[in-house]
């Protein structure tokens, strides 16, 4: 009989979003017609910008005509899109060769697939609270996981603690905490990774939300990162591509371990295991990197930023500790009155029908914290902020 990957037995069931859905359904059944204010979502709510829609239509039109029809695309991405992404990095003083860029169908896909490059005996270090997929993808591969707990004492931006790790996950701006590493803090992680021959997987899914000029959008803004880091990015949150699907990964040619080149290994992996991303979607994605595309996506980001601002002002008035919100679409707050994450969830749902995400769902050190998302409807977010103030200022 076939032997299965029994590592799947070691996966812990993720009850977070299931529990939230159950509790909300029970509340709605008991209180029919009561309006809910959803600040729990990690998905965007605004449609694709006009520039992208126009480029997608153009892509479809090309596929309808003999002389512009495209079949298989290059496995590692269309040259026109890689050129646009390289120019985007150049605007941040990061010089990349086009074959250091790999177009993907999204960051989640890549975060899982890239693990093919590393031995199951390598150890993964996950800074918690964390995006649950980092842990689960490594459990499936049978990899040992080192949990590094962040906390309010270090602004949820821990330094390397000397623990034994080969594969280091860094998500900055962070989901769920909204915290962003500065250049000096990232430089310490780069030095740590280089010194022990580890590799950093840098998740830059929220880079477009950074507004402080001094904060790094890419780990390659840090000297020495080209010999220790892989950057995984996505248009999901940047440009509303969660349902359209497009991401990109940067693997520097200078990244070697044990005499093997990781860029060359990934080319071999992609040319074996994929046949590239849809031409139409890559056309739409290239429009994001035009000046007009950038202007339009930043209009949408400004709407989410304004949602975050309304929530931050309310928390400031209430004197509640939080991080994030300024350079990220998430606000991570300390539950008031000593409540646990789930107690606070129930309290907000019952009293003001506000739905957030309990911090305990992102790792044990998230207990006592709570996440608000800025991706919700603006009018709802405004009313939710008022209701929150009225409830907690009593
Ligand atoms: C939303 C998100 C992504 C994006 O994933 P896609 O698969 O590209 O949609 C990546 N990392 C984190 C931490 C996220 O929250």
Coordinates of C-alpha atoms and ligand atoms in Angstrom, one line a residue:
X1 CA 0.0 0.0 0.0
X2 CA 1.2 3.5 -0.8
X3 CA 2.8 5.3 2.1
X4 CA 1.5 8.9 2.6
X5 CA 3.1 12.0 4.0
X6 CA 2.3 11.4 7.6
X7 CA 3.6 14.9 8.5
X8 CA 0.0 16.0 7.7
X9 CA -1.0 14.3 11.0
X10 CA 1.2 16.8 12.8
X11 CA -0.9 19.8 11.5
X12 CA -2.9 21.5 14.2
X13 CA -6.5 22.3 13.1
X14 CA -6.8 26.1 12.6
X15 CA -10.0 27.0 14.4
X16 CA -9.5 30.8 14.1
X17 CA -11.6 31.8 11.1
X18 CA -14.0 28.8 11.6
X19 CA -14.6 29.9 15.2
X20 CA -15.2 33.5 14.1
X21 CA -17.7 32.3 11.4
X22 CA -19.5 30.1 14.0
X23 CA -19.8 32.8 16.6
X24 CA -21.0 35.4 14.0
X25 CA -23.6 33.0 12.6
X26 CA -24.9 32.2 16.1
X27 CA -25.2 35.9 16.9
X28 CA -27.0 36.7 13.7
X29 CA -29.5 33.8 14.2
X30 CA -30.3 35.2 17.7
X31 CA -30.4 38.8 16.5
X32 CA -31.9 38.7 13.0
X33 CA -31.4 41.8 10.9
X34 CA -28.8 43.4 13.2
X35 CA -26.1 45.1 11.1
X36 CA -22.5 43.8 11.6
X37 CA -19.3 45.9 11.3
X38 CA -16.6 43.7 9.7
X39 CA -13.1 44.7 10.6
X40 CA -11.8 41.2 10.6
X41 CA -11.1 40.6 6.9
X42 CA -7.7 40.1 5.4
X43 CA -9.1 40.6 1.9
X44 CA -9.4 43.8 -0.1
X45 CA -12.8 45.3 -0.8
X46 CA -12.2 47.9 -3.6
X47 CA -12.4 46.7 -7.2
X48 CA -9.4 46.6 -9.6
X49 CA -8.3 50.1 -10.8
X50 CA -9.3 51.3 -14.4
X51 CA -5.7 51.0 -15.7
X52 CA -5.6 47.3 -14.9
X53 CA -9.1 46.6 -16.2
X54 CA -8.1 48.2 -19.5
X55 CA -4.9 46.1 -19.8
X56 CA -6.8 42.9 -19.0
X57 CA -9.3 43.7 -21.7
X58 CA -6.4 44.3 -24.1
X59 CA -4.9 41.0 -23.1
X60 CA -8.2 39.2 -23.9
X61 CA -8.4 41.0 -27.3
X62 CA -4.9 39.8 -28.1
X63 CA -5.8 36.2 -27.4
X64 CA -8.7 36.6 -29.9
X65 CA -6.5 37.5 -32.9
X66 CA -4.1 35.2 -34.9
X67 CA -1.3 37.8 -35.0
X68 CA -1.3 38.7 -31.3
X69 CA -2.3 35.3 -29.9
X70 CA 0.1 33.9 -27.2
X71 CA 0.4 30.3 -26.2
X72 CA 2.7 29.1 -23.4
X73 CA 4.4 32.0 -21.6
X74 CA 8.0 31.8 -20.3
X75 CA 7.9 29.8 -17.0
X76 CA 9.7 32.4 -15.0
X77 CA 7.5 35.4 -16.3
X78 CA 6.9 37.5 -19.3
X79 CA 9.9 39.8 -20.1
X80 CA 7.6 42.9 -20.3
X81 CA 6.4 42.3 -16.7
X82 CA 9.9 41.5 -15.4
X83 CA 11.2 44.7 -16.9
X84 CA 8.4 46.7 -15.2
X85 CA 9.1 45.0 -11.8
X86 CA 12.9 45.7 -12.2
X87 CA 12.1 49.4 -12.9
X88 CA 9.9 49.5 -9.8
X89 CA 12.9 48.2 -7.7
X90 CA 15.2 50.6 -9.4
X91 CA 13.1 53.5 -8.2
X92 CA 14.0 52.3 -4.6
X93 CA 17.7 52.1 -5.5
X94 CA 17.6 48.3 -5.8
X95 CA 19.3 47.1 -8.9
X96 CA 18.1 43.7 -10.1
X97 CA 18.7 41.7 -13.2
X98 CA 15.5 40.6 -15.0
X99 CA 16.4 36.9 -14.4
X100 CA 16.6 37.5 -10.7
X101 CA 12.8 38.1 -10.8
X102 CA 10.2 35.3 -11.0
X103 CA 6.6 36.0 -11.8
X104 CA 4.2 33.8 -9.7
X105 CA 0.5 33.3 -9.1
X106 CA 0.8 34.8 -5.7
X107 CA 2.8 34.9 -2.5
X108 CA 1.0 32.1 -0.8
X109 CA 1.8 29.7 -3.7
X110 CA 5.4 30.8 -3.6
X111 CA 5.8 30.6 0.2
X112 CA 4.8 27.0 -0.1
X113 CA 6.6 26.0 -3.3
X114 CA 9.9 27.6 -2.5
X115 CA 10.4 25.1 0.4
X116 CA 11.3 22.6 -2.4
X117 CA 14.8 24.2 -2.3
X118 CA 15.5 23.3 1.3
X119 CA 16.2 20.0 3.1
X120 CA 13.4 18.7 5.4
X121 CA 16.2 18.6 8.0
X122 CA 16.6 22.4 7.9
X123 CA 14.9 24.3 10.8
X124 CA 12.4 27.1 10.2
X125 CA 12.3 30.1 12.5
X126 CA 8.9 31.8 12.7
X127 CA 8.5 35.1 14.4
X128 CA 5.1 35.0 16.2
X129 CA 2.4 36.2 16.1
X130 CA 2.5 35.0 12.5
X131 CA 0.6 34.3 9.3
X132 CA -0.5 30.7 10.0
X133 CA 0.7 29.4 6.6
X134 CA 4.4 29.8 7.5
X135 CA 4.1 27.2 10.2
X136 CA 1.8 24.8 8.4
X137 CA 3.8 24.7 5.1
X138 CA 6.9 23.6 7.2
X139 CA 4.9 21.1 9.3
X140 CA 3.7 19.4 6.0
X141 CA 7.4 19.1 4.9
X142 CA 8.3 17.6 8.3
X143 CA 10.5 20.5 9.2
X144 CA 11.3 21.4 12.8
X145 CA 10.0 24.9 13.8
X146 CA 11.6 27.3 16.1
X147 CA 9.0 29.8 17.5
X148 CA 10.4 33.3 18.3
X149 CA 7.9 35.2 20.4
X150 CA 7.5 38.9 19.7
X151 CA 5.8 41.2 22.2
X152 CA 4.9 44.8 23.2
X153 CA 8.3 45.1 24.9
X154 CA 10.1 45.1 21.5
X155 CA 7.2 46.7 19.5
X156 CA 6.6 43.2 18.0
X157 CA 9.9 43.6 16.1
X158 CA 12.3 41.1 17.8
X159 CA 16.0 40.9 17.2
X160 CA 17.8 37.6 16.4
X161 CA 18.0 35.7 19.6
X162 CA 20.8 33.3 18.6
X163 CA 18.4 30.4 18.1
X164 CA 19.4 27.6 15.8
X165 CA 17.6 28.4 12.5
X166 CA 18.2 27.8 8.8
X167 CA 15.1 29.3 7.2
X168 CA 14.0 32.6 8.7
X169 CA 10.6 34.1 8.0
X170 CA 10.3 37.9 8.1
X171 CA 7.0 39.6 7.2
X172 CA 7.4 43.4 7.2
X173 CA 5.0 45.3 7.2
X174 CA 3.6 42.5 9.4
X175 CA 0.4 40.6 9.2
X176 CA -1.1 40.6 11.9
X177 CA 0.7 43.2 13.9
X178 CA 1.2 46.0 11.3
X179 CA 4.8 46.5 12.7
X180 CA 7.6 47.4 10.2
X181 CA 11.3 46.7 10.7
X182 CA 13.6 49.7 10.1
X183 CA 16.8 49.4 8.2
X184 CA 19.0 48.9 11.3
X185 CA 16.8 46.1 12.6
X186 CA 16.7 44.3 9.3
X187 CA 20.5 44.7 9.0
X188 CA 20.8 42.7 12.2
X189 CA 18.8 39.9 10.7
X190 CA 20.8 40.0 7.5
X191 CA 24.0 39.8 9.4
X192 CA 22.7 36.9 11.5
X193 CA 21.6 35.0 8.4
X194 CA 24.9 35.5 6.6
X195 CA 26.9 34.6 9.6
X196 CA 25.2 31.2 10.1
X197 CA 24.5 30.5 6.4
X198 CA 20.7 30.7 6.9
X199 CA 18.3 32.0 4.3
X200 CA 15.7 34.7 5.0
X201 CA 12.3 34.4 3.3
X202 CA 11.1 38.0 3.3
X203 CA 7.4 38.5 2.8
X204 CA 6.8 42.0 1.4
X205 CA 3.1 41.6 0.6
X206 CA 2.3 44.9 2.4
X207 CA 5.3 47.0 1.1
X208 CA 3.0 49.4 -0.7
X209 CA 1.4 50.5 2.5
X210 CA 4.7 52.0 3.9
X211 CA 4.6 55.8 4.0
X212 CA 7.6 56.6 6.3
X213 CA 10.4 57.5 3.8
X214 CA 13.0 55.9 6.0
X215 CA 11.5 52.4 6.2
X216 CA 12.6 49.7 3.8
X217 CA 10.1 48.3 1.3
X218 CA 12.5 45.6 0.2
X219 CA 15.1 43.5 2.1
X220 CA 17.4 44.2 -0.8
X221 CA 17.7 47.8 0.4
X222 CA 19.9 46.3 3.1
X223 CA 23.6 45.7 2.3
X224 CA 24.5 42.0 2.3
X225 CA 20.9 40.8 1.7
X226 CA 21.8 39.5 -1.8
X227 CA 23.8 36.7 -0.2
X228 CA 21.1 35.6 2.3
X229 CA 17.6 36.6 1.2
X230 CA 14.7 35.7 -1.0
X231 CA 11.9 38.2 -1.3
X232 CA 8.3 37.2 -2.0
X233 CA 5.8 39.8 -3.0
X234 CA 2.3 40.0 -4.4
X235 CA -0.1 42.4 -6.0
X236 CA -2.9 41.0 -3.8
X237 CA -3.0 43.8 -1.2
X238 CA -1.0 46.3 -3.3
X239 CA -3.4 46.4 -6.2
X240 CA -6.5 44.3 -5.2
X241 CA -5.3 41.1 -7.0
X242 CA -6.5 38.7 -4.3
X243 CA -9.0 37.1 -6.8
X244 CA -6.9 37.9 -10.0
X245 CA -3.7 36.3 -8.7
X246 CA -0.2 37.6 -9.4
X247 CA 3.0 37.8 -7.4
X248 CA 6.7 38.0 -7.9
X249 CA 9.7 36.5 -6.2
X250 CA 13.3 37.8 -6.2
X251 CA 16.2 35.4 -5.8
X252 CA 19.6 37.1 -6.3
X253 CA 22.2 35.4 -8.4
X254 CA 24.7 36.0 -5.6
X255 CA 22.7 33.6 -3.3
X256 CA 24.7 30.3 -2.9
X257 CA 24.6 27.7 -0.2
X258 CA 26.8 24.6 -0.1
X259 CA 28.2 25.5 -3.6
X260 CA 24.7 25.5 -5.1
X261 CA 23.0 28.6 -6.6
X262 CA 19.5 29.2 -5.4
X263 CA 18.5 31.3 -8.5
X264 CA 19.6 28.5 -10.9
X265 CA 17.8 25.9 -8.7
X266 CA 14.6 27.9 -8.8
X267 CA 14.8 28.3 -12.6
X268 CA 15.1 24.5 -12.8
X269 CA 12.2 24.1 -10.4
X270 CA 9.8 26.5 -12.2
X271 CA 10.7 25.2 -15.7
X272 CA 9.9 21.7 -14.4
X273 CA 6.8 22.3 -12.3
X274 CA 5.0 25.3 -13.9
X275 CA 4.1 26.6 -17.4
X276 CA 4.0 30.2 -16.3
X277 CA 1.3 32.6 -15.4
X278 CA -1.6 33.6 -17.7
X279 CA -0.7 36.2 -20.4
X280 CA -3.8 38.1 -19.7
X281 CA -3.1 38.5 -16.0
X282 CA 0.5 39.5 -16.6
X283 CA -0.8 42.2 -19.0
X284 CA -3.0 43.5 -16.2
X285 CA -0.2 43.3 -13.7
X286 CA 2.2 45.3 -15.9
X287 CA -0.3 48.2 -15.9
X288 CA 0.1 48.4 -12.1
X289 CA 3.8 49.5 -12.6
X290 CA 3.0 52.4 -15.0
X291 CA 2.9 55.9 -13.5
X292 CA -0.9 56.0 -14.0
X293 CA -1.3 52.6 -12.5
X294 CA 0.8 53.6 -9.4
X295 CA -1.3 56.7 -9.0
X296 CA -4.6 54.7 -9.2
X297 CA -3.5 52.0 -6.8
X298 CA -2.3 54.5 -4.3
X299 CA -5.8 56.2 -4.4
X300 CA -7.2 52.9 -3.2
X301 CA -4.5 52.4 -0.6
X302 CA -5.3 55.9 0.7
X303 CA -8.9 54.8 1.3
X304 CA -7.6 51.9 3.4
X305 CA -5.1 54.2 5.2
X306 CA -8.0 56.5 6.1
X307 CA -9.9 53.6 7.6
X308 CA -6.8 52.8 9.7
X309 CA -6.5 56.5 10.7
X310 CA -10.1 56.6 12.0
X311 CA -9.4 53.5 14.1
X312 CA -6.1 54.8 15.4
X313 CA -7.6 58.1 16.5
X314 CA -10.2 56.3 18.4
X315 CA -7.7 54.0 20.2
X316 CA -5.5 57.1 20.9
X317 CA -8.5 58.8 22.6
X318 CA -9.2 55.7 24.6
X319 CA -5.6 55.4 25.6
X320 CA -5.4 51.8 24.3
X321 CA -1.9 50.5 23.3
X322 CA -1.5 49.4 19.7
X323 CA 1.0 49.1 16.9
X324 CA 0.6 49.2 13.1
X325 CA -1.9 51.2 11.2
X326 CA 0.4 53.8 9.9
X327 CA 2.5 51.8 7.4
X328 CA 0.3 48.8 7.2
X329 CA -3.4 47.9 6.8
X330 CA -3.6 46.2 10.2
X331 CA -3.9 47.6 13.7
X332 CA -2.8 45.3 16.6
X333 CA -4.1 46.4 19.9
X334 CA -3.9 45.3 23.5
X335 CA -7.4 44.1 24.7
X336 CA -8.7 46.6 27.3
X337 CA -9.7 45.7 30.9
X338 CA -7.5 42.6 31.0
X339 CA -9.7 40.7 28.6
X340 CA -8.4 37.7 26.7
X341 CA -8.5 37.8 22.9
X342 CA -11.7 35.7 22.6
X343 CA -13.4 37.5 25.6
X344 CA -12.8 40.8 23.7
X345 CA -14.1 39.3 20.5
X346 CA -17.4 38.2 22.2
X347 CA -17.7 41.5 24.0
X348 CA -17.4 43.6 20.7
X349 CA -19.8 41.3 18.9
X350 CA -22.5 41.3 21.6
X351 CA -22.3 45.0 22.5
X352 CA -21.6 46.8 19.2
X353 CA -21.6 44.1 16.5
X354 CA -18.0 44.8 15.6
X355 CA -16.0 41.8 14.3
X356 CA -12.2 41.7 14.6
X357 CA -9.7 38.9 14.8
X358 CA -8.5 37.5 18.1
X359 CA -4.7 37.7 18.5
X360 CA -4.5 34.3 20.0
X361 CA -5.2 32.8 16.6
X362 CA -1.8 33.9 15.4
X363 CA 0.3 32.1 18.0
X364 CA 0.4 31.8 21.8
X365 CA 2.1 35.2 22.3
X366 CA -0.9 36.8 20.5
X367 CA -3.1 36.1 23.6
X368 CA -4.5 39.4 25.1
X369 CA -4.2 41.1 21.7
X370 CA -6.6 41.8 18.9
X371 CA -6.4 42.7 15.1
X372 CA -8.4 45.3 13.3
X373 CA -8.2 45.3 9.5
X374 CA -8.4 48.5 7.5
X375 CA -9.7 46.7 4.4
X376 CA -13.4 47.1 5.3
X377 CA -16.0 49.5 4.0
X378 CA -15.2 53.1 4.9
X379 CA -18.6 54.1 6.1
X380 CA -18.8 51.0 8.2
X381 CA -15.3 51.6 9.6
X382 CA -16.3 55.2 10.6
X383 CA -19.4 54.0 12.4
X384 CA -17.5 51.1 14.0
X385 CA -14.9 53.5 15.4
X386 CA -17.7 55.6 16.9
X387 CA -19.4 52.6 18.5
X388 CA -16.0 51.4 19.8
X389 CA -15.4 54.8 21.5
X390 CA -18.9 54.9 23.0
X391 CA -18.5 51.4 24.4
X392 CA -15.0 51.7 25.9
X393 CA -15.2 55.3 27.1
X394 CA -18.1 54.5 29.5
Ligands
LIG1 C1 -2.3 38.4 2.0 C2 -1.0 38.0 2.3 C3 -0.1 37.5 1.3 C4 -0.6 37.5 -0.2 O1 -0.9 36.2 -0.6 P1 -1.4 36.0 -2.1 O2 -1.3 34.5 -2.2 O3 -0.4 36.7 -3.0 O4 -2.8 36.5 -2.2 C5 1.2 37.1 1.6 N1 1.6 37.2 2.8 C6 0.9 37.7 3.8 C7 1.4 37.8 5.2 C8 -0.5 38.1 3.6 O5 -1.2 38.5 4.6

